[in-house]
Coordinates of C-alpha atoms in Angstrom, one line a residue:
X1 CA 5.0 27.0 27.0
X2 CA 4.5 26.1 30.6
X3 CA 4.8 22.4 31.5
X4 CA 0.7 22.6 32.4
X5 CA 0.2 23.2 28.9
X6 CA 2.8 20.5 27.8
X7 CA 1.2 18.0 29.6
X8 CA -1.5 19.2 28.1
X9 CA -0.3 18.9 24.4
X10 CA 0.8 15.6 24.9
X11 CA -2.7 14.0 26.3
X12 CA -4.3 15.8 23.5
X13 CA -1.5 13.9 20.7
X14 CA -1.7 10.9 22.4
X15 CA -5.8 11.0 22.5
X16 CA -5.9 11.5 18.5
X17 CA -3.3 9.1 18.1
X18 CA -5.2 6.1 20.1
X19 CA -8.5 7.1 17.9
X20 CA -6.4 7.1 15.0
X21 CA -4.8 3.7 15.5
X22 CA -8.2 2.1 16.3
X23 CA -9.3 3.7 12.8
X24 CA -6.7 1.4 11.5
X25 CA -9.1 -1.4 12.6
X26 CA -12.1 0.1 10.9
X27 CA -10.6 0.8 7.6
X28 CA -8.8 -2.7 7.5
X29 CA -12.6 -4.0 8.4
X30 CA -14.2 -1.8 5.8
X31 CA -12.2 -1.7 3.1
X32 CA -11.8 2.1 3.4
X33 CA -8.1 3.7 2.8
X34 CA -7.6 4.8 6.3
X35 CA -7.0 8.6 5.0
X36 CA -10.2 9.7 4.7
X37 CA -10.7 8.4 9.0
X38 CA -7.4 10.7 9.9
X39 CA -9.2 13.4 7.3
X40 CA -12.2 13.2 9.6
X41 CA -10.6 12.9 12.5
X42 CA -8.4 16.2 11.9
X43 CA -11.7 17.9 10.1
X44 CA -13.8 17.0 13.4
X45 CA -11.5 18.5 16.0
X46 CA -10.8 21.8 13.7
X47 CA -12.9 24.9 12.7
X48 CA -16.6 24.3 12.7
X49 CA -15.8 20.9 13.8
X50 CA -16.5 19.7 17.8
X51 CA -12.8 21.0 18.9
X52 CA -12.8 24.0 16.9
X53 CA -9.5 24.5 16.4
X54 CA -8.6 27.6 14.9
X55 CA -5.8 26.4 12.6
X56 CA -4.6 28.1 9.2
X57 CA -0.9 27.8 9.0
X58 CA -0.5 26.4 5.7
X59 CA 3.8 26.8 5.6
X60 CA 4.0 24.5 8.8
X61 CA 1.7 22.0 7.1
X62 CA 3.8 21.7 3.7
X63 CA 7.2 21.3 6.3
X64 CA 5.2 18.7 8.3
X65 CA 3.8 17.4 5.0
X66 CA 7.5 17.2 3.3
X67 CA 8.8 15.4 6.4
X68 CA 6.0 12.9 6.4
X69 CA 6.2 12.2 3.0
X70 CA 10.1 11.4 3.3
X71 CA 9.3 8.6 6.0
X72 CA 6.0 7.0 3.6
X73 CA 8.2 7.3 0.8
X74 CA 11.5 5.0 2.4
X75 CA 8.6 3.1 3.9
X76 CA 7.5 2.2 0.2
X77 CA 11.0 2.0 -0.9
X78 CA 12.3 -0.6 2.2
X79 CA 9.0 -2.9 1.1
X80 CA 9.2 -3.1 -2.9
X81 CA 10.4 -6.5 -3.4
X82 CA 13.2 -5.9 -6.5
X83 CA 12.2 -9.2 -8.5
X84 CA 8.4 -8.0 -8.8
X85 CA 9.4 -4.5 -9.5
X86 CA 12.2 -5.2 -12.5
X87 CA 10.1 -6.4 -14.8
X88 CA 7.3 -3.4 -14.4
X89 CA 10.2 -0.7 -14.3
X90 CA 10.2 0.3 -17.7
X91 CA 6.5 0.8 -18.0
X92 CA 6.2 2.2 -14.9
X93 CA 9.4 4.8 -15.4
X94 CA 6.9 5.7 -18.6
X95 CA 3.7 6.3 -16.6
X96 CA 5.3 8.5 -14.2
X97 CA 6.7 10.7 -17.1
X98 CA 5.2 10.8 -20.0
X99 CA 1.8 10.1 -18.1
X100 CA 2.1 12.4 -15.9
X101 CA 2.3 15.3 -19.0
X102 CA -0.9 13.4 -20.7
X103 CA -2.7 13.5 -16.9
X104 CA -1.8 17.0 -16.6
X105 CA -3.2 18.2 -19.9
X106 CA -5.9 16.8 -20.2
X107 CA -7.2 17.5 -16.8
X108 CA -5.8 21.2 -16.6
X109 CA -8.1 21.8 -20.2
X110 CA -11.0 20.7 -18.0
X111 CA -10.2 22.6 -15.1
X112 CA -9.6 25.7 -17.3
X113 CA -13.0 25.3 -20.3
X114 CA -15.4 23.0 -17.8
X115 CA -14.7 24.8 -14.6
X116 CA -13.5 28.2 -15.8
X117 CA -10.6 28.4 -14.2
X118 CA -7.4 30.6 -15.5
X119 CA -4.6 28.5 -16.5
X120 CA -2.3 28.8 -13.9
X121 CA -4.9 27.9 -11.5
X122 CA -6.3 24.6 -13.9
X123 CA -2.1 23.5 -14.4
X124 CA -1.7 23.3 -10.8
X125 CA -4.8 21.5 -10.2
X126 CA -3.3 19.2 -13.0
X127 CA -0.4 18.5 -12.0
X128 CA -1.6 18.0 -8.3
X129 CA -4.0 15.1 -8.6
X130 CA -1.8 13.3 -11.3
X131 CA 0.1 12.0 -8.5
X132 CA -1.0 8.2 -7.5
X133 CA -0.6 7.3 -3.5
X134 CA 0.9 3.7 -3.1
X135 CA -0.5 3.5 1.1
X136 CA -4.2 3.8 -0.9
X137 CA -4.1 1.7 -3.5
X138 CA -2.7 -1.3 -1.4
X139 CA -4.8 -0.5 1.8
X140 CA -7.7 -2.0 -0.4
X141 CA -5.9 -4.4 -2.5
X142 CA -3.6 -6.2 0.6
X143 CA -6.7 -9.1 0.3
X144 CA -6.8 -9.3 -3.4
X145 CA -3.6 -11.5 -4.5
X146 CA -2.8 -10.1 -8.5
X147 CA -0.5 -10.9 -11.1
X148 CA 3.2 -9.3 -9.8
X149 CA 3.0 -7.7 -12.9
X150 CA 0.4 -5.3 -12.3
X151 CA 1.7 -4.8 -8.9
X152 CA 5.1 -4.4 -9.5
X153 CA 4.1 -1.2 -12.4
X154 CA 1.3 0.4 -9.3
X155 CA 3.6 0.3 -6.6
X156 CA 6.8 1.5 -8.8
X157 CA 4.7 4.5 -10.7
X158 CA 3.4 5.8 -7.1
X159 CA 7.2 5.4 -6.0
X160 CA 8.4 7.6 -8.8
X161 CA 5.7 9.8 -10.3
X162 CA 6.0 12.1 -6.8
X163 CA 9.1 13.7 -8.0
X164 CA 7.9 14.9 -11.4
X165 CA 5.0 16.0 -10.3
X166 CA 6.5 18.0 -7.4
X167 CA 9.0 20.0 -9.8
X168 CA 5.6 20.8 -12.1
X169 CA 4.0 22.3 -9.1
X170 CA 6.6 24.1 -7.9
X171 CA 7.1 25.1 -11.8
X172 CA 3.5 26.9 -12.1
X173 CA 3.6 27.8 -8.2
X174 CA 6.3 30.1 -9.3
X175 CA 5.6 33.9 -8.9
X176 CA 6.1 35.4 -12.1
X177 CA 6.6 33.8 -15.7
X178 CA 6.8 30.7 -16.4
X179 CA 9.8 28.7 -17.9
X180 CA 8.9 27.6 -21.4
X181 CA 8.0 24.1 -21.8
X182 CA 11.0 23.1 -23.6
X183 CA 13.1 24.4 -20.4
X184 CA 11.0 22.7 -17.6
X185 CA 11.2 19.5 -19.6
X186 CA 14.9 19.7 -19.5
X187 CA 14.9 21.1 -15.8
X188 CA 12.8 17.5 -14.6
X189 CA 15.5 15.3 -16.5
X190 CA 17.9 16.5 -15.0
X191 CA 16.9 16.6 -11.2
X192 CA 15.3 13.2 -12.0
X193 CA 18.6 12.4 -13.1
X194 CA 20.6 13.6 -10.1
X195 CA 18.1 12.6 -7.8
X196 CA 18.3 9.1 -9.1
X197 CA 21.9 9.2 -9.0
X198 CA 22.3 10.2 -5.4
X199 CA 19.6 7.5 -4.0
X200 CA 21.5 4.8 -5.5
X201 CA 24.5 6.0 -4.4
X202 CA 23.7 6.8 -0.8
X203 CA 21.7 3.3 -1.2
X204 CA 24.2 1.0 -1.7
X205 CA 27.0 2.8 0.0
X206 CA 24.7 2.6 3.5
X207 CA 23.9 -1.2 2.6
X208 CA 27.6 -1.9 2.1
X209 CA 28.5 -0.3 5.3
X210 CA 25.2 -1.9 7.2
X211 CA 26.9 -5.6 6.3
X212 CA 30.1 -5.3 7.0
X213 CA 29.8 -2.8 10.3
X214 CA 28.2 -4.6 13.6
X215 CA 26.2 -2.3 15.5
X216 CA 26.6 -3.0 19.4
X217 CA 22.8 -3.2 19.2
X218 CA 20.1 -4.5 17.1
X219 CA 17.9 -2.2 17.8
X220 CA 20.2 0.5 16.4
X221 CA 19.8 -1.2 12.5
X222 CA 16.0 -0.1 12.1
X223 CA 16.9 3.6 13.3
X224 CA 20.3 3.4 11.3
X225 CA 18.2 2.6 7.8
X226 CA 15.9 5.2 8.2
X227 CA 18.9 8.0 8.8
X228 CA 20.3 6.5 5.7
X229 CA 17.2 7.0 3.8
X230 CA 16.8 10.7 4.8
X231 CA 20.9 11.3 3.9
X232 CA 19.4 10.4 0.6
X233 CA 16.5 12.6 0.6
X234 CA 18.8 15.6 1.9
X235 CA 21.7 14.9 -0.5
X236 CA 19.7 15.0 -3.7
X237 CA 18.1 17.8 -2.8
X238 CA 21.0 19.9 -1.5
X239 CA 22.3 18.6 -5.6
X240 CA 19.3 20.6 -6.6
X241 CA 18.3 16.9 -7.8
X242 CA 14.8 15.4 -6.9
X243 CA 14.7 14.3 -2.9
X244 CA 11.8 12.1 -3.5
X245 CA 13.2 10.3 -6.0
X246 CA 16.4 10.1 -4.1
X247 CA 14.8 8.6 -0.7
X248 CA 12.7 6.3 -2.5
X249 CA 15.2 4.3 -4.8
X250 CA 17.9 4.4 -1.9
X251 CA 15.2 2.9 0.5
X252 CA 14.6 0.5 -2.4
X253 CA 18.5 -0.7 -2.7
X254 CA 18.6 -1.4 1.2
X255 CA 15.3 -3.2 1.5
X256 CA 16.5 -6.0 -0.9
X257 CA 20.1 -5.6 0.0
X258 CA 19.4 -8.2 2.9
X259 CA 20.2 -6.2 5.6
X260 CA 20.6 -7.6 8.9
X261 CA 17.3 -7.7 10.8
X262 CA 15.5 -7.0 7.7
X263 CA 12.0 -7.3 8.9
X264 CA 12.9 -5.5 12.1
X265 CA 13.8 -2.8 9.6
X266 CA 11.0 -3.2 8.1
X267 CA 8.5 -2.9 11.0
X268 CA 10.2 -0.3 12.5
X269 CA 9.5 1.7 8.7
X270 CA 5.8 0.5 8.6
X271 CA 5.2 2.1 11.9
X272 CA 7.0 5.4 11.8
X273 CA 4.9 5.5 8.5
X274 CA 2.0 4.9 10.3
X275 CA 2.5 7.7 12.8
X276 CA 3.6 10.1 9.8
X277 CA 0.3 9.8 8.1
X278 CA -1.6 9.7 11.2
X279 CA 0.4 13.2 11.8
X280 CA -0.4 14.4 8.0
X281 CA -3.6 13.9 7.6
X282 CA -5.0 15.4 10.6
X283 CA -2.8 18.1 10.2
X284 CA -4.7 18.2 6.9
X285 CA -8.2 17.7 8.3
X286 CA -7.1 21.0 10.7
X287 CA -6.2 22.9 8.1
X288 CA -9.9 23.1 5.8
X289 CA -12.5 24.9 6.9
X290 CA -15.9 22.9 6.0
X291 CA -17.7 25.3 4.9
X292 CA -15.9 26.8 2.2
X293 CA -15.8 23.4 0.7
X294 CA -19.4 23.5 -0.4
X295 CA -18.8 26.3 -3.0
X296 CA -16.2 24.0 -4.7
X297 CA -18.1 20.7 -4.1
X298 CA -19.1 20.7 -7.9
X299 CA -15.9 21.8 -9.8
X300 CA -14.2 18.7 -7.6
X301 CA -16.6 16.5 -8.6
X302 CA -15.9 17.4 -12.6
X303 CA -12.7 17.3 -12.1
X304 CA -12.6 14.7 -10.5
X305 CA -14.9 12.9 -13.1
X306 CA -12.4 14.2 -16.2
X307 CA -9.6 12.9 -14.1
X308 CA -11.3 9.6 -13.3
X309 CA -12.8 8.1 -16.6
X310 CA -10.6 10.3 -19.2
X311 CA -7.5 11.6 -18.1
X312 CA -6.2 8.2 -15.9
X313 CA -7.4 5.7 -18.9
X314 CA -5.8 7.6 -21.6
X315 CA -3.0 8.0 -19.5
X316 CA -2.2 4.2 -19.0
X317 CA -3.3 3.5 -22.7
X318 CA -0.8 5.9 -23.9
X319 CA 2.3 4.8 -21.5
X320 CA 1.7 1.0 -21.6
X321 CA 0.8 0.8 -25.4
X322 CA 4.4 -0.3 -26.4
X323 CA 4.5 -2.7 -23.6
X324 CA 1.7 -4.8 -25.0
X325 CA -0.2 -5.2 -21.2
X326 CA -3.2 -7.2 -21.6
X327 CA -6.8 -4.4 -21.3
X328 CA -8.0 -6.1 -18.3
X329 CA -4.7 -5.3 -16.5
X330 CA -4.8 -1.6 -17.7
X331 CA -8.5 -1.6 -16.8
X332 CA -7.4 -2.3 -13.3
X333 CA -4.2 0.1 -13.2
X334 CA -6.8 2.8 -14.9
X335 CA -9.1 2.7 -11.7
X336 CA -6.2 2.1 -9.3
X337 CA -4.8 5.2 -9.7
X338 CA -6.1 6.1 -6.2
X339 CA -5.3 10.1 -5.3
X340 CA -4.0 10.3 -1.3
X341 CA -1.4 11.8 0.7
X342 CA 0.7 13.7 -1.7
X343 CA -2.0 16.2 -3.9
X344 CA -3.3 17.7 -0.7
X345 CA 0.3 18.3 0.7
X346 CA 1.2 19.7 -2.8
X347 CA -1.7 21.6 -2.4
X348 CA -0.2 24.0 -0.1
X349 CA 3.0 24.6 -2.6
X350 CA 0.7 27.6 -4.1
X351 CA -1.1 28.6 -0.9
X352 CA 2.7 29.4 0.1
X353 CA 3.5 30.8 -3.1
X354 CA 0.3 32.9 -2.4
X355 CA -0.8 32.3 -6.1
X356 CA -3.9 33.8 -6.3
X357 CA -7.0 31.5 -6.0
X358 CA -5.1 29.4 -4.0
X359 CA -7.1 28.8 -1.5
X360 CA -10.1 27.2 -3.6
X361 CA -7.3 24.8 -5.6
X362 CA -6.6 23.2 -2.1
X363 CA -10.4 23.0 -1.2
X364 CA -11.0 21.3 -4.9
X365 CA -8.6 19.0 -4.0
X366 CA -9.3 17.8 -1.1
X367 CA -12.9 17.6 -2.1
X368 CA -11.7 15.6 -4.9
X369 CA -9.5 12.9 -3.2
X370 CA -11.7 12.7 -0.4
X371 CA -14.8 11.8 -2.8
X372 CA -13.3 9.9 -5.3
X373 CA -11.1 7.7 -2.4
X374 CA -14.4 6.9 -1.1
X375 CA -15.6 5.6 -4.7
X376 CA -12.8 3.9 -6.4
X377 CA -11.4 2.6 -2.9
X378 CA -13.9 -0.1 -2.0
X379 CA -14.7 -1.0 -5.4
X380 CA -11.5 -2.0 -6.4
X381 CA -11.2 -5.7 -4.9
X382 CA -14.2 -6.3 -6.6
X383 CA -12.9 -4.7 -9.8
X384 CA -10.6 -7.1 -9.5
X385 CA -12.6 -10.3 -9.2
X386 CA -14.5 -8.9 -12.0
X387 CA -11.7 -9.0 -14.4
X388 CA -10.1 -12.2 -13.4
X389 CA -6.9 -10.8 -12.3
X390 CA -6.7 -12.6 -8.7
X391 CA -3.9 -15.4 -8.7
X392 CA -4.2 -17.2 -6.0
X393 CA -1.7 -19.3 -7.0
X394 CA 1.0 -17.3 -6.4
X395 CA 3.2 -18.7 -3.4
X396 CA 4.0 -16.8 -0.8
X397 CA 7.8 -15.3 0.1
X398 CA 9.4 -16.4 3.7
X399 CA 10.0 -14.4 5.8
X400 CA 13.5 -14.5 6.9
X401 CA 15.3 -12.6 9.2
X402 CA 19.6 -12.2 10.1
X403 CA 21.2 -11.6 12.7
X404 CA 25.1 -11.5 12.9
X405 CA 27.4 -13.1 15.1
X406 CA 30.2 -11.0 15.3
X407 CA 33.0 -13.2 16.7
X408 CA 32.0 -16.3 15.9
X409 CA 31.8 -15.4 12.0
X410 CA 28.4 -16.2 11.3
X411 CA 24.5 -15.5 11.3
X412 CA 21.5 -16.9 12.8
X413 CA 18.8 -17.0 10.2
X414 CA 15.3 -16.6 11.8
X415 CA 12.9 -18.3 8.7
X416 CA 8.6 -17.9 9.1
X417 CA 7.1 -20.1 6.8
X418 CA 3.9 -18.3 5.2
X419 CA 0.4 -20.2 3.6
X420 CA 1.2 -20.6 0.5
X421 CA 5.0 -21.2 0.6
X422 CA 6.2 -24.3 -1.2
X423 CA 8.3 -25.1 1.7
X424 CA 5.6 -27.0 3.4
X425 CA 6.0 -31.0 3.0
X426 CA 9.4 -30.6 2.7
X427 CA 11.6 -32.3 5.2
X428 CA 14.3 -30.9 6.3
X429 CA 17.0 -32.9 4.8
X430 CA 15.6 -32.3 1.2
X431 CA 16.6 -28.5 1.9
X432 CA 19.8 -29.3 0.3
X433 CA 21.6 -26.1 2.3
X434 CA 24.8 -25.2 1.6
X435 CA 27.9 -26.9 3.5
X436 CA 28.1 -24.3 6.3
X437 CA 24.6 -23.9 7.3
X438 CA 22.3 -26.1 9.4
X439 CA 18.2 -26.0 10.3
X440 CA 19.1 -25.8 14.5
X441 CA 15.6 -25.7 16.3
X442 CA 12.4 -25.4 14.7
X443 CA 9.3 -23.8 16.6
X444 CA 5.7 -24.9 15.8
X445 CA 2.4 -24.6 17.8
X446 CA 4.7 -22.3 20.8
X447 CA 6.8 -25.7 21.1
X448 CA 10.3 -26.0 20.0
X449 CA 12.6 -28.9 19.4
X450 CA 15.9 -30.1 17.4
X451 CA 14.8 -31.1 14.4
X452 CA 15.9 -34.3 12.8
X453 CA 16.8 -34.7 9.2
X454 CA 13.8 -36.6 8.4
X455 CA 11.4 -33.6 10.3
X456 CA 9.0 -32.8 8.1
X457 CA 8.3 -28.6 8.0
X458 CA 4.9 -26.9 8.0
X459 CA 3.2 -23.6 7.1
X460 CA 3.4 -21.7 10.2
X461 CA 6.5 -22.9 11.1
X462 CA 9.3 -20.8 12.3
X463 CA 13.3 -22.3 11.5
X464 CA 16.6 -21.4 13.4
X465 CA 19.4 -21.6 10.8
X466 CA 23.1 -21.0 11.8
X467 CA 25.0 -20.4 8.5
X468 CA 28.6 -19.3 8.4
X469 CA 29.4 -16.0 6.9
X470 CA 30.7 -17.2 3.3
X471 CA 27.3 -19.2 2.6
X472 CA 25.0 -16.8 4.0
X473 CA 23.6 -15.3 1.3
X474 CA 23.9 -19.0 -1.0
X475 CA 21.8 -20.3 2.2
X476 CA 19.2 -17.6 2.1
X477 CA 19.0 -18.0 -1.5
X478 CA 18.3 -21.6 -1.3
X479 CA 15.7 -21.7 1.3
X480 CA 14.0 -18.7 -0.8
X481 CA 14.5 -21.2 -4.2
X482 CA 12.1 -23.9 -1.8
X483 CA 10.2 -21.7 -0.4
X484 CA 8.9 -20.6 -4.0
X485 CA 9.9 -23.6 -5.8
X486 CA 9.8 -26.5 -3.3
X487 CA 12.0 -29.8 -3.2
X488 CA 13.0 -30.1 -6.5
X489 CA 13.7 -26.6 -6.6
X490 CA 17.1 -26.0 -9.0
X491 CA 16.0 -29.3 -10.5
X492 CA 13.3 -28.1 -12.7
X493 CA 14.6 -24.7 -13.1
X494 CA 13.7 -22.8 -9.4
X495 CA 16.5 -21.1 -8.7
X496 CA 18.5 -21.2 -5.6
X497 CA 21.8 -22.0 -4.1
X498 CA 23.0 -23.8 -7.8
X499 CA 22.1 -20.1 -10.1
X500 CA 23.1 -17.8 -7.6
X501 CA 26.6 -19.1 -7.8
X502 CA 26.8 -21.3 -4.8
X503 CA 28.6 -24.7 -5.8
X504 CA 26.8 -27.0 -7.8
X505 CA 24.5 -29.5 -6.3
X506 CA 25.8 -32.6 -6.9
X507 CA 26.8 -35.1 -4.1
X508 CA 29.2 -33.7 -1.4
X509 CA 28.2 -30.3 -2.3
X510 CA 25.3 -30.5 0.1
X511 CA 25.6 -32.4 3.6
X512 CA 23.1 -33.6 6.3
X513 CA 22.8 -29.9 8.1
X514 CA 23.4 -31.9 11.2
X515 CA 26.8 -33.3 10.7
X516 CA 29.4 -31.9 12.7
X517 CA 32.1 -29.8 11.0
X518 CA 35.5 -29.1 12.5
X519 CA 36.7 -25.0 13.2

């Protein structure tokens, strides 16, 4: 490649990645999951499209696809918040196991007696589109606050049904006979299991060594997380364990391991996600040709419509019945099961494979998530409202941010106070924090002052706290306990500095945060 055609390239990437970034704008405007923009935007500049782009290299796709879904994965994984997740995790393990099988069956059968497809080609299909796509389901729910409950089981069954569903394609992608069922089931557990062994592993080992090493540079944390995160992937697969369930609970452990510069972490996350999706789903868009699609447009659509109203409903009813969820709460999980990124990248496993009728399983399916995005996807926020699951209520988490102070033994606490936290009203002597940790400078309306102990805080307001290192973690904790809880939070059962461990409030446990200490 001559650097004429590298420059090129990169005005070309750079083009479709501006368009793709002011998509962002649309779909947040529209209420569209941005996918199906990036799909256009990749189907417009390929075959038949106004670029014409010749583009049919399916292996490079499934790499690029891999790679992409690593980074949206540890994206996921760094922004589950741990408390809204525990309680969901047993229902959710179920959905993205034994759900997946029910999913599987039920829609392969249709595939196979509706469509007339042979069974290899209807368990592929089956197994593709049974795996849900956290990026969608949020894209349209981010306005819509629900019960942590409901989003705690969504956001953990996307995070784990990937890796089930990814041995089952790769399963009946497989040249040749298959395993018997009794053998695949065993062959899942036990990459699920190693998979889930190595990510929590490689998880808390990188969040121990992220606390307790000082990186010269903060900038280094964000890129030092996401290397972590793709050790895990590479580990559990190199274990011949499941890499996606590996990167996503290791990304999990060090997003609510209170990292330093956690939401710098974050950030950094959400944006390489951005740009791997962007990347994907063009990628996608170039590889169908549109044409072809119109032969299959009818057997997606029935799939799609088993898939939709049978197989997803009986799904949920099946996985949640011992967990006694409320219907209205299934109702909404049974439409939320949104189809995205992963079943068109899975999509390629077979065209790979070269499994015969190939070919038309990934036009099907991408027919099918394309169509039934653009249906369920708006009409979930007001799916929603319908069923009275908004709470409104719910008060919102500060964000709070460290940064360490290598030689003088402590951290500097950068805290945002949302709408909706608890924490405004309070002043800032009723924070009750921790001997060892004082409110510094507070900045509100692009003014900043010294706060006195009588300063009462706002929403919108952003708090400097200095906290030594032994009462770091009581202090966050406490200013989380108000945040959520306000004042009289440990008093009427909040927790904060009190239940975590921290001493007990009583007087001379707690100072004025503005009383000089000695050392």
């Amino acid at each position: 490649m001559t650097v004429h055609q590298l420059n090129e390239l990169l005005l070309i990437c750079s083009l479709v990645l501006l368009i793709a970034v002011a998509a962002v704008r649309i779909s947040s405007r529209s209420g569209l999951p941005s996918l199906l923009l990036y799909l256009g935007i990749g189907v417009a500049i390929g075959q038949d499209g106004i670029g014409n782009v010749a583009f049919d290299n399916a292996e490079l796709t499934q790499v690029i696809g891999y790679a992409a879904l690593v980074v949206i994965l540890a994206e996921g994984g760094l922004g589950t918040k741990w408390k809204e997740i525990k309680p969901a995790l047993p229902a959710a393990v179920v959905l993205s196991t034994l759900g997946v099988a029910v999913s599987v069956g039920i829609t392969a059968a249709a595939a196979h007696y509706l469509v007339d497809l042979e069974w290899r080609q209807a368990l592929i299909i089956g197994a593709v589109v049974s795996s849900t796509d956290a990026a969608a389901v949020f894209s349209v729910l981010r306005k819509v606050p629900l019960p942590s409950r409901v989003t705690g089981v969504l956001e953990a069954e996307s995070g784990f049904n990937d890796a089930p569903v990814v041995i089952l394609v790769v399963a009946f992608s497989t040249v040749g006979h298959a395993d018997a069922w009794y053998l695949l089931v065993g062959e899942i557990a036990l990459e699920l299991a190693i998979g889930a062994a190595v990510g929590l592993a490689v998880g808390f080992v990188g969040a121990y060594g992220l606390r307790h090493v000082a990186l010269p540079a903060s900038g280094l944390y964000p890129i030092a997380v996401m290397a972590i995160a793709v050790v895990a992937y590479a580990a559990g697969a190199m274990a011949h364990g499941s890499g996606f369930l590996a990167v996503y609970l290791a990304s999990m452990v060090l997003g609510n391991a209170k990292l330093p510069h956690a939401p710098a972490n974050r950030g950094f996350a959400e944006g390489l996600g951005w740009i791997a999706q962007i990347g994907m789903f063009v990628l996608l868009g170039l590889l169908v040709t549109p044409h072809e699609l119109v032969r299959d447009f009818w057997p997606a659509i029935v799939i799609g419509l088993v898939l939709t109203v049978v197989a997803r409903p009986m799904e949920v009813f099946a996985s949640l019945l011992p967990f006694r969820i409320p219907w209205r709460e299934q109702a909404l999980m049974s439409w939320a099961g949104l189809r995205g990124a992963v079943p068109i990248i899975l999509a390629t496993i077979p065209m790979v494979s070269g499994i015969e009728g190939s070919e038309r399983i990934f036009n099907i399916v991408f027919v099918l998530v394309v169509v039934y995005t653009l249906i369920q996807g708006p009409t979930l926020p007001w799916l929603a409202r319908a069923l009275e699951l908004r709470d409104p209520t719910e008060a919102a988490d500060l964000g709070i941010e460290s940064a360490p102070l290598e030689r003088l033994r402590g951290h500097l606490l950068s805290v945002a106070i949302p709408q909706g936290s608890k924490m405004h009203g309070v002043e800032v002597a009723e924070l009750r924090l921790p001997a060892g940790a004082a409110v510094t400078l507070v900045v509100r309306e692009d003014k900043s002052f010294v706060p006195s102990p009588a300063t009462v805080l706002r929403r919108g307001d952003e708090l400097l706290v200095v906290a030594t290192d032994p009462v770091r973690d009581s202090a966050e904790r406490r200013l989380r306990a108000v945040g959520q809880g306000g004042k009289l939070a440990g008093w009427l059962g909040t927790g904060g500095a009190t239940a975590a461990g921290a001493p007990e409030a009583h007087e001379g446990s707690f100072r004025n945060p503005f009383r000089r200490t000695s050392g």
